[in-house]
PDB file of N, CA and C in Angstrom:
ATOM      1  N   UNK A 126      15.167   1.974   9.904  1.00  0.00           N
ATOM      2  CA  UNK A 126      15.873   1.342   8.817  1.00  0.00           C
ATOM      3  C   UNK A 126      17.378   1.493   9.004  1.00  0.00           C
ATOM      4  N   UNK A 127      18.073   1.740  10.590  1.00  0.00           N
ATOM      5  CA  UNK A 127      19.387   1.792  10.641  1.00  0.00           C
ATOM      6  C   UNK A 127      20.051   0.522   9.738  1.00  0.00           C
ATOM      7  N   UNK A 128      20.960   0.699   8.990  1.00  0.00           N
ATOM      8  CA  UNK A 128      21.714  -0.621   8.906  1.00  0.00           C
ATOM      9  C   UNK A 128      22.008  -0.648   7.097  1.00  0.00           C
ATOM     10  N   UNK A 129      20.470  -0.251   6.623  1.00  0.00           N
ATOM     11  CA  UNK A 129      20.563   0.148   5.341  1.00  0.00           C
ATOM     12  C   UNK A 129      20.696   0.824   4.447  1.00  0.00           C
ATOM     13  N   UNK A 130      21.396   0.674   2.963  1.00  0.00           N
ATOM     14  CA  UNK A 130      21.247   1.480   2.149  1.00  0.00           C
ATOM     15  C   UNK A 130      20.540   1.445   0.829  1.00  0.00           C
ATOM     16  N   UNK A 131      19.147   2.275   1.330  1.00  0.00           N
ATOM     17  CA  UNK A 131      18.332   2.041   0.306  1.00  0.00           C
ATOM     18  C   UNK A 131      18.501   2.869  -0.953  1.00  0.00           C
ATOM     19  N   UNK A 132      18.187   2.316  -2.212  1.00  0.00           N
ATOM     20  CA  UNK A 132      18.232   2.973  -3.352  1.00  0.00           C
ATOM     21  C   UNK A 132      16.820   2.473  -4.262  1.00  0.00           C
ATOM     22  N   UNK A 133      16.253   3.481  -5.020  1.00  0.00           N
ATOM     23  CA  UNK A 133      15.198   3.288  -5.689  1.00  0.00           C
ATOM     24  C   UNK A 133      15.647   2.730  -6.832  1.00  0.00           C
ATOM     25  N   UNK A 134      14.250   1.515  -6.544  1.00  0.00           N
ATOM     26  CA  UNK A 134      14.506   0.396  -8.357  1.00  0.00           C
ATOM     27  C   UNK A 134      14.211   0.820  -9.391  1.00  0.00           C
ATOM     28  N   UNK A 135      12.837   1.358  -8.778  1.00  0.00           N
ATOM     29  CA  UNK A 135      11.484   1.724  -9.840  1.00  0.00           C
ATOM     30  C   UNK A 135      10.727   2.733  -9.398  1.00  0.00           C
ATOM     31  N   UNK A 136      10.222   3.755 -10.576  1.00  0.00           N
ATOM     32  CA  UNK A 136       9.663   4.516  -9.955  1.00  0.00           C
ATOM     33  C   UNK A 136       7.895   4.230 -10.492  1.00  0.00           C
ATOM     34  N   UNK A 137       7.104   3.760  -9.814  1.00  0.00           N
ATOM     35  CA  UNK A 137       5.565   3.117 -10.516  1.00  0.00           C
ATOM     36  C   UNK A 137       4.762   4.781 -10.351  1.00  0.00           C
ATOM     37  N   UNK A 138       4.702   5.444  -9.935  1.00  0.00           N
ATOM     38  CA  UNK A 138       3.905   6.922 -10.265  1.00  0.00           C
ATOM     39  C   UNK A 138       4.863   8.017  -9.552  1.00  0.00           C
ATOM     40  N   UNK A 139       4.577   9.158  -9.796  1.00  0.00           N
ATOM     41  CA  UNK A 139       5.074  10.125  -9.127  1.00  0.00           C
ATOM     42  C   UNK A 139       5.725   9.935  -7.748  1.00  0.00           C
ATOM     43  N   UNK A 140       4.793   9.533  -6.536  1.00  0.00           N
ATOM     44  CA  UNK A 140       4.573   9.185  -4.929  1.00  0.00           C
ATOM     45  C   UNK A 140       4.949   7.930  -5.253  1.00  0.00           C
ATOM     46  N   UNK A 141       4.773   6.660  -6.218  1.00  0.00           N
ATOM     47  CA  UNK A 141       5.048   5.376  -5.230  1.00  0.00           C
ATOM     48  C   UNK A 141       6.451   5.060  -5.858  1.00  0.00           C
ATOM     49  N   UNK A 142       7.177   4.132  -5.097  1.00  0.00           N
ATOM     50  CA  UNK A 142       8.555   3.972  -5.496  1.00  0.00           C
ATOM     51  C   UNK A 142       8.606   2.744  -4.854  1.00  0.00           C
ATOM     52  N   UNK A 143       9.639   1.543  -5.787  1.00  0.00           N
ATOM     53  CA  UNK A 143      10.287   0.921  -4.927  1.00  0.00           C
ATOM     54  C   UNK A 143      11.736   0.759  -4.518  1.00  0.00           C
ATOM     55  N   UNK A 144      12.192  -0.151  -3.142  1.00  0.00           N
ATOM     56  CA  UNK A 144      13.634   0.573  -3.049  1.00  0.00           C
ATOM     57  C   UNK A 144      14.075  -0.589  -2.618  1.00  0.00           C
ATOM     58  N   UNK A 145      15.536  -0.880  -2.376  1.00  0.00           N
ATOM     59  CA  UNK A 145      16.175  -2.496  -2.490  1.00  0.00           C
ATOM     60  C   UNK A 145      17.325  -2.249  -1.712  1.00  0.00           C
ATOM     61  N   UNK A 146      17.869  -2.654  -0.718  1.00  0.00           N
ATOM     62  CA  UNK A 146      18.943  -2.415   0.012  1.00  0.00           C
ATOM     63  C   UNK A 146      20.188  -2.872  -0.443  1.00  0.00           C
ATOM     64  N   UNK A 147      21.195  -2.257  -0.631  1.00  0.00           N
ATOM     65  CA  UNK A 147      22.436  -2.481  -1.702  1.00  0.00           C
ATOM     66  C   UNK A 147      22.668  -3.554  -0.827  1.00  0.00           C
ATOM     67  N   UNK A 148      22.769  -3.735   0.915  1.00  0.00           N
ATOM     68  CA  UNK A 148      23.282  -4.874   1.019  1.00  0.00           C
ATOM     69  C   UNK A 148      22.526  -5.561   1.559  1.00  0.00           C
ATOM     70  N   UNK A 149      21.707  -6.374   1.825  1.00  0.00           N
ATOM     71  CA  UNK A 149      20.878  -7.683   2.254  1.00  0.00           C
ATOM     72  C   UNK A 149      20.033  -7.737   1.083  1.00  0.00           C
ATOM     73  N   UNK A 150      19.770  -6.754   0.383  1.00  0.00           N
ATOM     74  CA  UNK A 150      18.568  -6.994  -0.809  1.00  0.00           C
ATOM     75  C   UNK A 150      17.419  -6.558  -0.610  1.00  0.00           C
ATOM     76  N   UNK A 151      16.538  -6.165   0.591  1.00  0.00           N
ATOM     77  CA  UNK A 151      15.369  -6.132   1.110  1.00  0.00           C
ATOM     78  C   UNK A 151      14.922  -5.268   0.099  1.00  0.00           C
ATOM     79  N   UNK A 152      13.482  -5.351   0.234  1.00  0.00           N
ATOM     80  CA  UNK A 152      12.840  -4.627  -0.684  1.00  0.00           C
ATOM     81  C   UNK A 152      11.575  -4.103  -0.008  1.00  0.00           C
ATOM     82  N   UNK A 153      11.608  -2.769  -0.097  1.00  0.00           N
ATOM     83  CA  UNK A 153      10.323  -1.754   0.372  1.00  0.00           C
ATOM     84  C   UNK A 153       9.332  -1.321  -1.023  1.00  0.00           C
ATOM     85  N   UNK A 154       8.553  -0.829  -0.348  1.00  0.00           N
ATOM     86  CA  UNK A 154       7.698   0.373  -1.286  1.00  0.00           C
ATOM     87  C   UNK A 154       6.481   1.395  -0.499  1.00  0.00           C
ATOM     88  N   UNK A 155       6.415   2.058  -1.222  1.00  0.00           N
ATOM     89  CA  UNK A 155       5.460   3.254  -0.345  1.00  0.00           C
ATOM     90  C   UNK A 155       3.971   2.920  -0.235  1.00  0.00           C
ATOM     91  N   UNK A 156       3.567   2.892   0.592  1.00  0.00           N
ATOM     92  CA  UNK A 156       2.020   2.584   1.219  1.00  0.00           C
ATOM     93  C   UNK A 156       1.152   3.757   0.231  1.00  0.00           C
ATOM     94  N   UNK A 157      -0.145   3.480   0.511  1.00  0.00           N
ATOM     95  CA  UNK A 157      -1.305   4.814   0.337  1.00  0.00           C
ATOM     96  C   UNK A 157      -0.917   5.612   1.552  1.00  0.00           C
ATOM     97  N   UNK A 158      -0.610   5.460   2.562  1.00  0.00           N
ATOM     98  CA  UNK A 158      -0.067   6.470   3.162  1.00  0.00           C
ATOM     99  C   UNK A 158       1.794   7.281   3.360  1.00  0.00           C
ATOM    100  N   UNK A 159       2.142   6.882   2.416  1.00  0.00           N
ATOM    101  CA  UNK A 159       3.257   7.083   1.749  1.00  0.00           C
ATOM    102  C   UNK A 159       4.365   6.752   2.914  1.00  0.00           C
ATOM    103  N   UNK A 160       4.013   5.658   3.679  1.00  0.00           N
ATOM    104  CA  UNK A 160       4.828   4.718   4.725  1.00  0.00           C
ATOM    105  C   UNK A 160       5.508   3.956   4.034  1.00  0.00           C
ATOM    106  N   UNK A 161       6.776   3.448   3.727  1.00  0.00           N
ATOM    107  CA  UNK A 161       8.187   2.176   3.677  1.00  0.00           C
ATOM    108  C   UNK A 161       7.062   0.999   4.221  1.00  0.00           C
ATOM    109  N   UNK A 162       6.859  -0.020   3.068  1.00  0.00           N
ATOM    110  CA  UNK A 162       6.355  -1.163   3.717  1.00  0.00           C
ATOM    111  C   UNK A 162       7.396  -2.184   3.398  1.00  0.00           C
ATOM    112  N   UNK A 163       7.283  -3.364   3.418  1.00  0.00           N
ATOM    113  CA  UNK A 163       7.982  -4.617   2.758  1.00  0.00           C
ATOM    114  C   UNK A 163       6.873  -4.791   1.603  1.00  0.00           C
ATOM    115  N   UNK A 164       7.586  -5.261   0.171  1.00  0.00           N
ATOM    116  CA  UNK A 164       7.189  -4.957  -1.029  1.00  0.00           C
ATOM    117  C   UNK A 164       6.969  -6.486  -0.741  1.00  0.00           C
ATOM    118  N   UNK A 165       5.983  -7.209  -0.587  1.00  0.00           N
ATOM    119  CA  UNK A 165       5.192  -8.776  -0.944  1.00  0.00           C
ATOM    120  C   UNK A 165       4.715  -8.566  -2.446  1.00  0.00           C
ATOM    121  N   UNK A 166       4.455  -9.898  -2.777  1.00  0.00           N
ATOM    122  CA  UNK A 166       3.830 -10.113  -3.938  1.00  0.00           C
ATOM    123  C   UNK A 166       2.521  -9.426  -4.349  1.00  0.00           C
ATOM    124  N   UNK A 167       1.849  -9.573  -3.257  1.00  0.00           N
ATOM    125  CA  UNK A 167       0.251  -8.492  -3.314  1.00  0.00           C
ATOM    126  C   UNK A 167       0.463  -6.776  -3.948  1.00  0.00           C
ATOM    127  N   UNK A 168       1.603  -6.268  -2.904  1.00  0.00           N
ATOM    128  CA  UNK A 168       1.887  -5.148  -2.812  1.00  0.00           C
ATOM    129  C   UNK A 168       2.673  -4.888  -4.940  1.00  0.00           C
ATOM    130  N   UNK A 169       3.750  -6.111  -4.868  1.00  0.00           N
ATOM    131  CA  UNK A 169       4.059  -5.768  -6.451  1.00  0.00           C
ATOM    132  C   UNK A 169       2.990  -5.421  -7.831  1.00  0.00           C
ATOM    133  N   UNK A 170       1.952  -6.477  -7.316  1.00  0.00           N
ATOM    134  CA  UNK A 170       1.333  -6.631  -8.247  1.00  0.00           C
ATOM    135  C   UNK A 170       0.381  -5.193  -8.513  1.00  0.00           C
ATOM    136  N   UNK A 171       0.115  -4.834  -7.257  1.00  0.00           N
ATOM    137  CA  UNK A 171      -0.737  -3.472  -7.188  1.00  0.00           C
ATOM    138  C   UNK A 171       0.188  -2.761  -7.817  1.00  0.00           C
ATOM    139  N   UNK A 172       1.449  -2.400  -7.411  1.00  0.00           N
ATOM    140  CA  UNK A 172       2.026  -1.650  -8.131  1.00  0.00           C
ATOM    141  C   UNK A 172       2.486  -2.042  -9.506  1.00  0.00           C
ATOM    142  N   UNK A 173       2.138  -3.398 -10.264  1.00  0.00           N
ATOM    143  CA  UNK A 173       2.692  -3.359 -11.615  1.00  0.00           C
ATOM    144  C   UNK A 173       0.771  -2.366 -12.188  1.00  0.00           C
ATOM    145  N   UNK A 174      -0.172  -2.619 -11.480  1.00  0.00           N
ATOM    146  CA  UNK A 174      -1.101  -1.931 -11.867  1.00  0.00           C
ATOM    147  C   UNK A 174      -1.468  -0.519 -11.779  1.00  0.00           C
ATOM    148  N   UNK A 175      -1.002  -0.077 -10.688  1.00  0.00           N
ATOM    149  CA  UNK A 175      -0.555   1.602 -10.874  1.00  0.00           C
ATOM    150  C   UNK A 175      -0.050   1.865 -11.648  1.00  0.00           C
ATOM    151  N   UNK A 176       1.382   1.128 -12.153  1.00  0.00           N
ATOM    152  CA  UNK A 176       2.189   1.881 -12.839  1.00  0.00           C
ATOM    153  C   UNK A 176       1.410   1.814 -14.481  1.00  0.00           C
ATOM    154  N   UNK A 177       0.339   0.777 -14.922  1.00  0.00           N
ATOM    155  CA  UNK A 177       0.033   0.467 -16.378  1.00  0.00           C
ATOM    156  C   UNK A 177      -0.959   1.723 -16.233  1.00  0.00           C
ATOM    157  N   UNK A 178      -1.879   2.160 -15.128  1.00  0.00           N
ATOM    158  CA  UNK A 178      -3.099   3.326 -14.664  1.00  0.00           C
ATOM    159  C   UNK A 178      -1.914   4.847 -15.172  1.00  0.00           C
ATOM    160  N   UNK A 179      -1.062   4.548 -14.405  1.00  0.00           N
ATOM    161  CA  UNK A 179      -0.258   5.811 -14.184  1.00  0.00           C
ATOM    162  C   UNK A 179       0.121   6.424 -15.890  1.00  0.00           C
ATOM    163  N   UNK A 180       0.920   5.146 -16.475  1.00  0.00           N
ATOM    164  CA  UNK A 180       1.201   5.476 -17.738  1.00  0.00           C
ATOM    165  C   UNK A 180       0.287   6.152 -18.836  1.00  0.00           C
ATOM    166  N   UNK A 181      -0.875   5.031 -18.911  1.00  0.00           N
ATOM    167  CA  UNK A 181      -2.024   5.398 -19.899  1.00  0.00           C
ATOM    168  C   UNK A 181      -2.407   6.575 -19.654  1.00  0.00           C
ATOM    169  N   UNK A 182      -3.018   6.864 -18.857  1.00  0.00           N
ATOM    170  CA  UNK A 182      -3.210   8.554 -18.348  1.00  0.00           C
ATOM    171  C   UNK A 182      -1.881   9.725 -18.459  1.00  0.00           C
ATOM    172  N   UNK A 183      -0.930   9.193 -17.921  1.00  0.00           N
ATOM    173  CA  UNK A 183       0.218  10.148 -18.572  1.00  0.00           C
ATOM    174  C   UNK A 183       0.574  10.481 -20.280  1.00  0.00           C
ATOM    175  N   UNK A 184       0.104   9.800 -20.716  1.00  0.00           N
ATOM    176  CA  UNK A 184       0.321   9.263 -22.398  1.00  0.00           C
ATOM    177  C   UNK A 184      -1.100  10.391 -22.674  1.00  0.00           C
ATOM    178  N   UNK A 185      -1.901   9.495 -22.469  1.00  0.00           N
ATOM    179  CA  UNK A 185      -3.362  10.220 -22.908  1.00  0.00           C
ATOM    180  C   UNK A 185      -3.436  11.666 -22.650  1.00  0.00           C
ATOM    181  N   UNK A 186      -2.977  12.138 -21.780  1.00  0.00           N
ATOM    182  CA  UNK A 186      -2.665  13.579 -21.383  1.00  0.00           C
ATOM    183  C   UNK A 186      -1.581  14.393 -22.060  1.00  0.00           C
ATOM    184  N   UNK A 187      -0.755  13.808 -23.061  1.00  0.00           N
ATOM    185  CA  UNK A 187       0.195  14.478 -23.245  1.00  0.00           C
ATOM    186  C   UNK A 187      -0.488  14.357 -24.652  1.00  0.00           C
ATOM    187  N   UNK A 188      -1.060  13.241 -25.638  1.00  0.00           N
ATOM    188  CA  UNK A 188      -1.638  12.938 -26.272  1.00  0.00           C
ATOM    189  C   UNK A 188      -2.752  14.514 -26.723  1.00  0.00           C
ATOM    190  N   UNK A 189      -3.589  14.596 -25.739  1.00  0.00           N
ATOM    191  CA  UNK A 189      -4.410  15.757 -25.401  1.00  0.00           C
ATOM    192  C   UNK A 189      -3.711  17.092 -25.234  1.00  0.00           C
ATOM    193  N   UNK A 190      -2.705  17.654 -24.872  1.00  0.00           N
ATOM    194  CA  UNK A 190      -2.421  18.406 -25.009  1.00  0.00           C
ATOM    195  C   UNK A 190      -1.280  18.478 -26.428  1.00  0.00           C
ATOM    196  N   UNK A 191      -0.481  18.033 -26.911  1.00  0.00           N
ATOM    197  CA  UNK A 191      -0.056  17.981 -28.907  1.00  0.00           C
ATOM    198  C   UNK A 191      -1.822  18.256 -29.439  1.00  0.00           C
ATOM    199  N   UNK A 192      -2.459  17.585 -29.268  1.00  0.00           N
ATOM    200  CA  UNK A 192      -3.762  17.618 -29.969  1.00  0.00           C
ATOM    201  C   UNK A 192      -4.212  19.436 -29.961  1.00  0.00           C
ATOM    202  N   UNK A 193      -4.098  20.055 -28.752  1.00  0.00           N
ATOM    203  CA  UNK A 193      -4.633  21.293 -28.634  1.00  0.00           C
ATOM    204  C   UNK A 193      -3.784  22.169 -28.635  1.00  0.00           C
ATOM    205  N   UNK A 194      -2.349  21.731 -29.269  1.00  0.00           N
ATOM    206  CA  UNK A 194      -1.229  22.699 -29.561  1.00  0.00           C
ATOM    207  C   UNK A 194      -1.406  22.778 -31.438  1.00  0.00           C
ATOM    208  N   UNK A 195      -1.727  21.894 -31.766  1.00  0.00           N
ATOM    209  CA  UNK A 195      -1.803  21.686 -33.051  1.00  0.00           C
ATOM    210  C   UNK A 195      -2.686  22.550 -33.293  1.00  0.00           C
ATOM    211  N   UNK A 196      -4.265  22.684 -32.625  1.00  0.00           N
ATOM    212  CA  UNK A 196      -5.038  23.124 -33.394  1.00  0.00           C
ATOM    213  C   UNK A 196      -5.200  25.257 -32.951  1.00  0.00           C
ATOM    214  N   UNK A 197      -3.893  25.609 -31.824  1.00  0.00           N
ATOM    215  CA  UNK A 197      -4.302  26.376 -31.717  1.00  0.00           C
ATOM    216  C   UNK A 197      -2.692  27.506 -32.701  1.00  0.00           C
ATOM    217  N   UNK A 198      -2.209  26.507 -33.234  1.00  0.00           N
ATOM    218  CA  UNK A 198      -1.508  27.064 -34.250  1.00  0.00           C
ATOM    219  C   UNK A 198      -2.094  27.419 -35.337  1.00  0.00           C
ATOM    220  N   UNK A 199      -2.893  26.749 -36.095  1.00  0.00           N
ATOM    221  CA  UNK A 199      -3.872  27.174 -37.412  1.00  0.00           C
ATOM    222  C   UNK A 199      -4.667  27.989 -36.896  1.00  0.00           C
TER     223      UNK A 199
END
């Protein structure tokens, strides 16, 4: 990737990220094997679906734990 300077757009879970080159624009994101690919339309869309997986479960988990802080105060 000589040439570029990448900076992260978005972060869709913990591990996946995408990143955009301040100058030509290009756009990467991290593989299942946490490889720099070129971010295609296929690849976005998976990641607009990680990131809705990623959230709900982050929510629901935090959700779950207030729930068992509450009840171990009374």
């Amino acid at each position: 990737m000589f040439g570029h300077d990448f900076y992260v757009t978005r972060d869709v879970t913990y591990h996946v990220k995408e990143y955009a080159c301040r100058h030509c624009q290009k756009q990467l994101t991290t593989n299942s094997s946490g490889n720099l690919i070129e971010l295609t339309p296929k690849f976005k869309e998976i990641n607009d679906v990680l990131e809705r997986i990623h959230y709900k479960r982050h929510k629901k988990s935090r959700s779950q734990i207030h729930s068992n802080l509450l009840v171990f105060k009374h």
